[in-house]
Every structure is written in structure tokens, then in C-alpha cells.
Amino acid sequence: MTLLGASGPAGLAVLPEEGCCLSHGELGAEVRALAAKFPPPGLLFCLCHNDLPTLLCYLACLDRAVVPLLLPGGIDKARLAGLLEAYRPNYVFHKRDDLAGISAQTILHCGEYGLYRTGDDIRHVLHPDLALLLTTSGSTGSRKLVRISRRNLLANADSIIDYLGIEAGERAITTLPIHYSYGLSVINSHLRGGAALLLSDRSIMERQLWAQIQRDGATSLAGVPYTYDMLLKLGIERLKMPAMRTFTQAGGRLAPERIRRVAESCGARGMRFYTMYGQTEATARIAYLPWQETLARAGSIGRPIPGGALWLEDPQGLRITQAGCTGELIYSGPNVCLGYATSHRNLALGDQNHGILRTGDLAIIDDYGYFTLVGRASRFVKIFGNRIALDEVESLLHEQGLSATVTGTDERLDVHLEGQLPDYDLQTRLAATLGVNPTAIAVRALPSIPRLESGKIDYASLAGILSPRDVDAH
Amino acid sequence: MSNKEKYDDIFIECFGLAPDQLGDKLAYRSVQAWDSAGHMGMIAAIEEAFGIMLETDDIIEFSSYNVGIEILRKYGVDLST
């Protein structure tokens, strides 16, 4: 596995929040030392935090053909139990105080972490191409995993290095969790590009993160839309980040108005702002908008990454080439995952996708070859027979200056408004705009929209917030 | 309602706390609801309740219930009673 070693061994690879820095040579030696003590190939659950032991475990797994499933360190116990039952891992790597009960026998200690046998001696049939398992984006409680190969990891890292121009002098601060495909892509692309990682487990709202950005000269930061909501609140012009050169954004839709605000602030500081698009099923990255285009084409996901192809298909599977016509976005490239798994029995499967991914996103293309998402194929509701794209309702509300998340069932549209209710009757006005009865719309103001650890909106818990009584009250 | 009561209510409301959870030990990440999203909501509520706009550094430094009292003093908000 050659995520490591693309550059000279002397350059810095890892700068933690506290403790010693490691050069690429030293990191490679640490990984080999850990890998040498690893058990035979099998399945491992890694409960991740953005720190050195987690990074070493991930890299040692790749070195030793132990297949890791990367999970958040603070994973919900019931969810973990479901995954344990479905996948029956042989090993588990976690912070010693994170959990107990599934760790039958200690293999080794690594800092605050331990590598343990679970006591399940099942002999998994692991496909030789399988390198890594990740949870699907956004889903909660689901046991569905994405199967990723070595080739996927390397190809996507190389594409990202290419279009972002990652060189040895880059220092990325890890603002996204390592178990999340976008966060992991930052790790992979920087290590393979000979650049450095400033390891941090902090959020944008913590002073320790900003102290580290200043002290160690972070040059890039990756964020989901919510990260940028926070950065805009803090005021990008006023943040102390003297070496910062690049902001990247992916992981969901950032409203064009906000993209422009970020791009303008970045421009004023001489920084580049990339908006990008991807899915875990494509290892991470699918498309990006060159930073020079961000302001002019705010809201477009741009073009496919180097080595990939993008096109649109109509419901009959015919290719759409006409500008402005909506179709499902299809991606092809060497980073398209092998397929899904829903239990350990699927880990023997090889490549089921053959390099082609149906994204489930609806998009249009313009005359210059730039793609723009217009909705999610599956995020539709049908109210009194009216087909309504939830993303379009969100866009509509954003244009009115409201920060809202919209969920729905086939009987009702739920509008979750962040902050205060407007001084007009939003329910009636929205009903008129959409052409549906106001009783089918429920509006509620929340102090903040619930989010998953990745920063993505927690649709599952939002759906549970509005009770039928709230609807009657409107 | 006194400033102190307003301040306390914001923490109780934003983080879903009981009054006896307020005080020295209440800090970022010390309760589940005080994460980055909770922090954003809490800061917005503080700004609205006291009619102020916090500076970038103060939003980042606002790392605990007690530190917040010190920060608000700079904005002329007295929470001593």
C-alpha cells in the first residue's frame, strides 16, 4: 500500500495538537512497527478520533490486509451493536475509555488506545481487492456499508492531488472526522502528496483549533456547508490564519449566496475557495469547480475530477446532452467503490459497479460542460398528488433569506426553520408558492438544526421533531 | 428579568439543562448539546437577548459558562446579580 512514501522521508507528515511531529519517514516506520504486531488478516472495527493512534491503525490495516470499518469514536451503542451483529469483526481498535464489553483479549496498546480481539473467531472470506469499509453518508442506524478497494483509494487521492495542486509544502488541518469519506480523502491525498496533516479533533468553534492553525501554519481547511455557516458567523476576514491558502467545501449544498460570501472573503485574503461534490460510493470526490470559477458559477458542482467522467441520463437510461434538461447524474471513474455490503457475507464480493455510479442526484449541464445539482432523485414528496422536490423548497426558502431544512412524508411538508419565525405567515405563503393546501405544511422554528458528527443534517432526528400536534396548532 | 436570569435561561434552553447544571463545570463538550451546532445557537441567543454582536475572538473564546460571564462584561453586560 503506497499512501505513504511518495515524497522524501524528511518532510513533515503529522503535526498533532500536542506532542511530537513525525516526518514521512518516521510515520512510515511507526506504521510498519505497528503493522508488525498486527494479527492475521480479518475484519477490524476502528472507533476513530482525529489523532495519531487512529491514523496509525488505519495505515497499519492497509499495510497488513486487515480490513477496517472506520466508525465515529462516539458511536451510538445501539448502532454499534447492530453493526457487530451484522459484520462480526475479529478485532476492535478503540480508546480504552470509549467502550468496554466487546474487547475480549488485548493484542496491543497504542497510546490511549487498545487493539483487542472480540473473541469471534469467524474466518471471513475477504475479497483480495477490499481495503476498507465506510458507512454510507447521512444514514443513521443503517447497516449498509461501502466497500472500497486499494485502487479506489489511490486513484481518488491522485485525482485530488492533481486538481488541488497538493505539494509537499501543504499543511491541512483535519477539521472533518477521519471516518467520514471527505475527511479521509484529506488524509489520503496529503499523505500521498508528501504534504503534512495538522491532526485535530476540535471543531471550528474551539479556540484550540485556531491556536493550532496559527502555531503550525495550516495552509488548507476542509468543510461541509455547516462548517462554512460557522466560518461566516466568525467572519472569515477576521480569523487569524496567516498561512491559510485554500478552503474546500463538499458534503452537501451550500447556498450560492453563501458560496459567494465565502469566495469574496477568500479572494480578499488571497485565498482559493473550491466547492466540490462527491459521495462515499466514489471513495470521496466526483467533481470540483476550479477556484477561479467559484464566484462566477456559484452553485455549480463544476466538472468531473481528473480521471473521471460525468453525464446525465433520463429515466429510460438515455443520455441527455441538451443544456438545461434535468437528468440523473452518473459518474464513471477508477474511484467508484466495489459495491455495498449489508452483512459480513458480502465481504467476499468483488467489483459490482464496474466503475459506474448512479448518484441518485438530479442535475443539469450548461453549454460549457458545468454541472449543477437541482435535487435528489429520492428526496421527493407527493402532497395531494403534487410532486415536490424537498431540495427545491429549501432553495426557495434560502432565497427568501431563511435558513431552513425541509423534510416530509406523503401527507405533509415539514419546514424546520433555524432561528426565528419570520413576521409574515410563512405557512400560507409557501403553500401558495407550491400550490398546495396550507394544512399540508408545518413550520417550526428551532434554535439549531440537529446534525450528525460529519456536520450533515440529521434528517432522521428532524423527522421525529414535529409531532402531529404541532401541525394542528398552525 | 435580570441579566443573570436571561443568561441562565439561554443555557438551560439551548442545551436542555437543569438549573443545577449551570456553573463552574459547564463548558464546551461538557454536555452533549454543547457542540459546535449548540455553540452557534447559544451565541446567537446571547447576541439577541443582550442586543450585542460578539467579536470573532470572543465567539471562539466563549468556552465555558464562567468565561462567558467575563466576555459579556466587556460588552457592558453585567451579570453579577
XYZ file of C-alpha atoms in Angstrom:
555
model
C 0.000 0.000 0.000
C 1.578 3.241 -1.070
C -0.356 6.024 0.539
C 2.967 6.790 2.160
C 6.360 7.400 0.747
C 5.604 9.407 -2.379
C 7.903 12.158 -1.187
C 11.252 12.330 0.515
C 11.248 10.873 4.028
C 12.393 14.064 5.728
C 9.324 16.245 5.136
C 6.831 16.542 7.965
C 3.813 14.254 7.747
C 1.949 14.665 11.031
C 1.746 17.577 13.457
C -0.564 16.701 16.361
C -2.298 19.211 18.637
C 0.100 18.176 21.391
C 3.224 16.050 21.249
C 5.903 15.246 18.715
C 5.754 15.833 14.974
C 6.539 12.958 12.620
C 8.279 13.125 9.268
C 7.078 10.914 6.414
C 9.978 8.586 7.157
C 9.106 8.397 10.851
C 5.412 7.890 10.139
C 6.258 5.027 7.782
C 8.440 3.451 10.459
C 5.699 3.787 13.099
C 3.140 2.229 10.763
C 5.450 -0.698 9.943
C 6.227 -1.205 13.633
C 2.523 -1.331 14.481
C 1.700 -3.491 11.460
C 4.385 -5.984 12.510
C 2.447 -6.586 15.736
C -0.907 -6.853 13.946
C -2.882 -10.076 13.998
C -3.560 -12.113 10.836
C -5.934 -10.704 8.203
C -9.507 -10.300 9.342
C -12.145 -7.659 9.939
C -11.471 -4.803 12.366
C -13.766 -2.091 13.716
C -11.809 1.112 14.286
C -13.516 3.652 16.563
C -11.902 6.781 15.254
C -10.875 10.118 16.611
C -8.706 12.540 14.672
C -5.473 11.566 16.377
C -2.216 9.718 15.779
C -3.216 6.244 17.081
C -6.289 6.191 14.811
C -4.167 7.263 11.841
C -1.544 4.608 12.611
C -4.205 1.912 12.965
C -5.806 2.853 9.634
C -2.465 2.819 7.817
C -1.309 -0.400 9.509
C -4.560 -2.101 8.442
C -3.868 -1.165 4.809
C -0.329 -2.491 5.233
C -1.442 -5.835 6.651
C -4.617 -6.662 4.708
C -6.693 -6.286 7.837
C -9.928 -4.688 6.595
C -11.027 -1.807 8.811
C -14.505 -0.364 9.187
C -13.984 3.243 10.262
C -16.613 4.382 12.765
C -17.004 7.504 14.904
C -15.413 7.156 18.337
C -18.615 8.371 19.960
C -20.824 5.915 18.072
C -24.269 5.236 19.464
C -24.210 1.949 21.377
C -27.300 0.520 19.715
C -25.900 1.288 16.273
C -22.601 -0.353 17.154
C -24.423 -3.420 18.432
C -26.265 -3.689 15.112
C -23.026 -3.461 13.147
C -21.301 -6.000 15.400
C -24.123 -8.439 14.834
C -24.166 -7.905 11.061
C -20.407 -7.953 10.428
C -18.866 -9.994 13.286
C -15.406 -8.319 13.389
C -12.415 -10.281 14.702
C -10.740 -7.197 16.101
C -11.642 -3.835 17.509
C -9.431 -0.782 17.976
C -10.665 1.932 20.307
C -9.760 4.381 23.020
C -9.575 2.424 26.208
C -12.249 4.540 27.874
C -14.581 4.671 24.844
C -16.269 1.356 25.445
C -15.945 -1.932 27.152
C -17.662 -5.238 26.737
C -16.699 -6.262 23.214
C -12.970 -6.383 23.867
C -12.235 -9.915 24.952
C -8.445 -10.001 24.772
C -5.808 -7.324 24.423
C -3.416 -7.624 21.465
C -1.547 -4.363 21.976
C -1.777 -0.864 23.346
C -1.140 2.233 21.254
C -1.214 5.457 23.260
C -4.642 5.764 24.855
C -5.949 3.077 22.518
C -6.028 -0.678 22.542
C -6.289 -3.291 19.809
C -8.430 -6.166 21.032
C -9.739 -9.483 19.870
C -13.529 -9.583 20.014
C -13.492 -13.316 20.706
C -15.339 -14.012 17.450
C -13.052 -16.350 15.535
C -15.153 -16.394 12.391
C -12.951 -16.701 9.329
C -14.174 -14.052 6.961
C -13.745 -14.526 3.260
C -12.380 -11.117 2.343
C -12.136 -10.257 -1.327
C -8.472 -9.510 -2.139
C -9.378 -6.093 -3.590
C -11.259 -4.992 -0.458
C -9.208 -2.466 1.533
C -11.677 -0.504 3.620
C -15.293 -0.220 4.715
C -17.097 3.070 5.311
C -20.632 3.839 6.398
C -22.894 5.390 3.784
C -23.241 9.131 4.080
C -26.102 10.526 6.036
C -27.763 7.324 7.082
C -28.334 6.608 10.724
C -28.985 3.173 12.053
C -28.386 1.605 8.660
C -26.091 -1.403 8.420
C -25.252 -0.666 4.816
C -21.532 -0.194 4.210
C -19.492 0.901 1.219
C -16.754 -1.496 0.047
C -13.652 0.366 -1.091
C -10.571 -1.055 -2.801
C -6.898 -0.083 -2.728
C -7.214 1.087 -6.299
C -10.173 3.311 -5.300
C -8.155 4.951 -2.520
C -5.075 5.590 -4.615
C -6.965 6.777 -7.699
C -9.067 9.254 -5.747
C -6.063 10.550 -3.806
C -4.172 11.087 -7.074
C -7.074 12.964 -8.682
C -7.381 15.231 -5.649
C -3.629 15.888 -5.535
C -3.830 16.809 -9.205
C -6.727 19.298 -9.170
C -5.962 20.893 -5.798
C -2.261 21.036 -6.641
C -1.223 19.445 -3.325
C 2.530 19.722 -2.857
C 4.948 18.866 -0.076
C 4.608 22.318 1.495
C 0.876 21.946 2.153
C -0.410 21.575 5.711
C -4.052 20.546 6.026
C -5.849 20.847 9.347
C -8.191 17.896 9.945
C -11.484 19.685 10.553
C -13.565 16.691 9.404
C -13.673 13.259 11.033
C -11.388 10.575 9.619
C -14.266 8.048 9.454
C -16.114 10.332 7.038
C -15.090 9.834 3.388
C -14.388 13.531 2.792
C -12.273 13.766 5.958
C -10.434 10.594 4.988
C -9.782 11.947 1.483
C -7.940 14.904 3.033
C -5.724 12.441 4.931
C -5.086 10.198 1.922
C -4.360 12.982 -0.563
C -1.999 14.831 1.759
C -0.004 11.795 2.842
C 0.294 10.525 -0.713
C 1.164 14.020 -1.940
C 4.041 14.269 0.518
C 2.253 17.032 2.436
C 1.522 17.328 6.156
C -1.539 16.891 8.361
C -2.253 19.012 11.404
C -4.179 16.447 13.435
C -7.045 17.996 15.348
C -10.209 16.591 16.860
C -11.627 20.074 17.506
C -14.421 21.997 15.892
C -14.330 25.384 14.173
C -15.839 26.851 17.352
C -12.923 25.887 19.616
C -10.045 28.215 20.348
C -7.556 25.298 20.480
C -8.175 24.662 16.777
C -7.363 28.263 15.887
C -4.292 28.222 18.098
C -3.039 25.151 16.203
C -3.849 26.719 12.817
C -1.718 29.721 13.767
C 1.098 27.868 15.528
C 1.660 25.207 12.870
C 0.782 27.284 9.812
C -2.224 25.428 8.382
C -2.497 26.069 4.647
C -5.832 24.409 3.973
C -9.113 23.624 5.646
C -11.933 21.350 4.500
C -15.533 21.891 5.478
C -19.112 20.806 4.931
C -21.752 23.502 4.402
C -22.264 23.803 8.122
C -18.538 24.483 8.635
C -18.956 27.467 6.321
C -22.036 28.687 8.175
C -19.789 28.792 11.242
C -16.882 30.420 9.397
C -19.216 33.101 8.052
C -20.550 33.710 11.550
C -16.999 34.076 12.854
C -16.049 36.379 9.975
C -13.500 34.927 7.556
C -11.719 38.279 7.166
C -11.027 38.461 10.887
C -9.771 34.923 11.509
C -6.126 34.567 12.454
C -4.728 32.057 9.956
C -1.642 33.657 8.410
C -0.551 30.683 6.268
C -4.032 29.675 5.046
C -4.228 29.411 1.259
C -7.123 27.090 0.443
C -10.651 26.384 1.666
C -12.512 23.413 0.211
C -16.206 22.655 0.593
C -18.174 19.473 -0.102
C -20.598 17.230 1.740
C -23.822 18.897 0.671
C -25.252 22.015 -0.815
C -24.014 25.410 0.297
C -26.405 28.144 -0.836
C -24.945 30.172 -3.760
C -25.306 33.374 -1.757
C -23.100 31.864 0.937
C -20.645 30.476 -1.598
C -20.232 33.993 -2.959
C -19.717 35.443 0.512
C -17.032 32.860 1.287
C -15.401 33.284 -2.139
C -15.287 37.069 -1.755
C -13.751 36.850 1.704
C -11.219 34.289 0.479
C -10.404 36.450 -2.532
C -9.767 39.439 -0.273
C -7.238 37.344 1.658
C -5.582 35.965 -1.473
C -7.021 32.503 -0.768
C -8.573 29.927 -3.070
C -12.071 28.562 -2.375
C -13.083 25.291 -4.028
C -16.631 23.978 -3.997
C -16.763 20.284 -4.738
C -19.111 17.325 -4.970
C -18.743 13.697 -4.065
C -20.165 10.606 -2.430
C -18.711 7.924 -0.209
C -19.602 5.493 -3.003
C -16.941 7.267 -5.107
C -14.407 6.936 -2.245
C -14.973 10.662 -1.794
C -14.614 13.004 -4.719
C -16.551 13.149 -8.005
C -16.476 16.751 -9.229
C -14.999 20.130 -8.411
C -15.320 23.702 -9.561
C -11.951 25.330 -10.320
C -11.428 28.046 -7.716
C -11.222 30.774 -10.360
C -14.842 29.912 -11.263
C -16.297 29.776 -7.760
C -17.662 33.323 -7.736
C -18.990 33.351 -11.295
C -20.504 29.864 -11.155
C -21.545 29.681 -7.501
C -23.833 26.712 -7.036
C -22.369 24.621 -9.847
C -20.543 21.419 -8.900
C -18.229 22.031 -11.851
C -16.646 19.259 -13.856
C -15.528 15.689 -13.161
C -12.241 15.199 -11.328
C -9.204 14.143 -13.381
C -9.636 10.524 -14.472
C -13.433 10.558 -14.136
C -16.404 11.185 -16.419
C -19.850 12.627 -15.668
C -23.039 12.556 -17.683
C -26.812 12.763 -17.318
C -29.403 10.110 -18.064
C -33.172 10.328 -18.363
C -35.422 7.782 -16.587
C -35.201 5.493 -19.636
C -31.417 5.417 -19.386
C -30.860 7.621 -22.424
C -28.077 10.121 -22.302
C -29.067 13.789 -22.030
C -26.782 16.220 -23.821
C -29.041 19.250 -24.141
C -28.195 22.102 -21.804
C -30.753 22.813 -19.097
C -32.512 19.406 -19.190
C -32.704 17.555 -15.886
C -31.366 14.020 -15.597
C -29.780 11.674 -13.109
C -26.099 12.356 -12.617
C -23.957 9.328 -13.496
C -20.254 9.132 -12.703
C -17.606 6.819 -14.037
C -14.047 6.519 -12.761
C -11.467 4.326 -11.034
C -12.633 5.600 -7.608
C -16.145 4.118 -7.863
C -16.454 1.670 -4.979
C -16.741 -2.096 -5.385
C -20.317 -2.059 -4.063
C -22.282 -2.203 -0.841
C -22.341 -4.691 1.981
C -25.181 -5.388 4.364
C -23.541 -8.256 6.252
C -20.175 -9.971 6.652
C -21.171 -12.443 3.957
C -20.876 -9.644 1.369
C -17.190 -9.051 2.135
C -16.201 -11.802 -0.314
C -17.838 -9.932 -3.179
C -15.728 -8.296 -5.865
C -16.486 -5.293 -8.030
C -20.213 -4.996 -8.692
C -20.197 -1.435 -10.015
C -17.576 -1.808 -12.757
C -16.586 1.816 -12.364
C -20.061 3.288 -12.837
C -22.024 5.064 -10.117
C -25.616 6.224 -10.341
C -25.500 9.112 -7.900
C -29.236 9.468 -7.269
C -28.794 13.216 -7.701
C -30.639 15.162 -10.353
C -28.592 17.690 -12.296
C -28.447 19.874 -15.367
C -25.481 20.664 -17.582
C -24.781 24.032 -19.210
C -23.319 24.812 -22.617
C -19.819 24.913 -21.181
C -19.947 21.468 -19.563
C -20.537 22.587 -15.980
C -22.986 20.569 -13.913
C -25.461 21.934 -11.370
C -27.477 19.799 -8.975
C -31.189 20.511 -8.952
C -32.424 17.935 -6.469
C -32.182 14.489 -5.082
C -33.962 11.804 -7.064
C -35.226 10.257 -3.864
C -35.926 13.421 -1.872
C -39.380 13.968 -3.241
C -42.743 14.071 -1.565
C -46.117 13.877 -3.195
C -48.635 16.083 -1.440
C -52.185 15.784 -2.733
C -50.650 14.468 -5.932
C -48.151 17.305 -6.275
C -44.570 16.081 -6.671
C -42.351 18.385 -4.645
C -38.548 18.256 -4.533
C -37.555 18.980 -0.938
C -34.231 20.496 -2.037
C -36.053 22.961 -4.245
C -38.231 24.074 -1.343
C -35.067 24.589 0.712
C -33.553 26.679 -2.084
C -36.736 28.697 -2.299
C -36.592 29.456 1.418
C -32.869 30.262 1.254
C -33.649 32.819 -1.450
C -36.084 34.433 0.985
C -33.229 34.702 3.471
C -34.453 31.835 5.644
C -32.192 29.065 6.842
C -34.450 26.044 6.670
C -34.341 22.309 6.318
C -37.324 20.597 4.766
C -38.421 17.047 5.395
C -41.639 15.393 4.520
C -43.925 12.486 4.112
C -46.567 11.977 1.516
C -49.098 13.813 3.642
C -47.069 16.709 4.905
C -44.140 19.017 4.309
C -42.179 19.886 7.450
C -40.217 23.119 7.438
C -37.575 23.335 10.157
C -36.512 26.928 10.433
C -33.246 27.789 12.119
C -33.766 30.819 14.363
C -36.902 32.953 14.479
C -40.141 32.641 12.565
C -40.499 35.450 10.017
C -43.027 38.207 10.725
C -45.275 37.044 7.889
C -47.293 33.856 7.598
C -44.698 31.568 6.034
C -47.029 28.579 6.008
C -49.643 30.350 3.891
C -47.127 31.990 1.614
C -45.229 28.753 0.967
C -48.470 26.887 0.360
C -49.409 29.451 -2.267
C -45.999 29.220 -3.935
C -46.092 25.439 -4.068
C -49.767 25.245 -4.911
C -50.725 23.008 -2.020
C -53.104 23.365 0.882
C -51.615 25.183 3.885
C -52.720 22.353 6.176
C -50.145 20.128 4.444
C -47.326 22.375 5.634
C -45.969 22.563 9.152
C -43.491 25.267 10.114
C -41.436 25.216 13.254
C -38.551 27.343 14.494
C -35.625 25.574 16.143
C -32.610 27.152 17.889
C -30.386 24.966 15.724
C -30.811 22.186 13.189
C -29.629 18.807 14.560
C -26.554 17.492 12.818
C -24.556 14.284 12.552
C -20.908 14.189 13.551
C -19.958 14.778 9.933
C -21.811 18.098 10.104
C -24.529 16.830 7.788
C -28.136 17.454 8.686
C -29.581 14.700 10.840
C -32.766 14.111 8.822
C -33.750 11.123 10.903
C -33.941 13.050 14.154
C -35.501 16.065 12.424
C -38.276 13.876 11.134
C -39.108 12.980 14.707
C -39.247 16.561 15.972
C -42.564 17.664 14.544
C -45.418 15.929 16.258
C -48.942 15.812 14.811
C -49.984 18.304 17.486
C -47.684 20.940 16.029
C -49.486 20.615 12.746
C -52.888 21.180 14.330
C -51.554 24.241 16.093
C -50.838 26.016 12.821
C -35.891 39.504 34.295
C -32.304 40.222 35.386
C -29.366 39.810 33.021
C -28.209 36.816 35.039
C -31.609 35.161 34.688
C -31.595 35.822 30.941
C -28.088 34.375 30.675
C -29.027 31.267 32.636
C -32.207 30.750 30.643
C -30.219 30.746 27.405
C -28.010 27.878 28.624
C -30.990 25.972 30.011
C -32.925 26.434 26.783
C -30.103 25.896 24.244
C -28.540 22.874 25.887
C -31.604 21.409 27.572
C -30.085 21.657 31.053
C -31.427 21.691 34.578
C -30.635 24.852 36.614
C -28.239 22.911 38.863
C -26.043 22.084 35.843
C -25.101 25.743 35.408
C -21.843 26.941 36.905
C -18.115 26.262 37.071
C -18.170 22.893 35.348
C -20.323 23.817 32.376
C -18.048 24.093 29.336
C -17.845 23.267 25.632
C -18.219 19.485 25.205
C -19.002 19.000 28.933
C -22.607 18.307 27.984
C -23.649 16.582 24.780
C -25.694 19.508 23.453
C -22.791 21.942 23.708
C -21.099 21.017 20.458
C -20.362 23.285 17.512
C -24.042 23.481 16.500
C -25.105 24.145 20.089
C -22.411 26.802 20.358
C -23.724 28.620 17.275
C -27.278 28.578 18.649
C -26.182 29.741 22.085
C -24.097 32.625 20.707
C -26.996 33.746 18.513
C -29.332 33.660 21.532
C -26.881 35.682 23.640
C -26.499 38.281 20.919
C -30.234 38.630 20.563
C -31.024 38.706 24.273
C -28.466 41.404 25.054
C -28.562 43.295 21.747
C -24.850 42.858 21.058
C -22.618 41.411 18.329
C -19.730 39.322 19.614
C -16.299 39.681 18.012
C -14.718 36.685 16.265
C -12.216 36.095 19.062
C -14.912 36.280 21.724
C -17.092 33.684 19.962
C -14.124 31.306 19.906
C -13.041 32.126 23.466
C -16.574 31.617 24.820
C -15.610 28.154 26.014
C -17.472 27.900 29.298
C -20.343 29.327 31.316
C -17.906 31.264 33.518
C -15.728 32.572 30.688
C -18.920 33.816 29.023
C -19.694 36.000 32.034
C -16.238 37.613 31.717
C -16.641 38.132 27.977
C -20.059 39.748 28.304
C -18.657 42.205 30.845
C -16.523 43.641 28.000
C -19.747 44.409 26.155
C -21.188 46.213 29.147
C -23.453 43.342 30.143
C -23.282 42.949 33.910
C -24.222 39.501 35.125
C -23.211 39.978 38.761
C -26.699 39.625 40.158
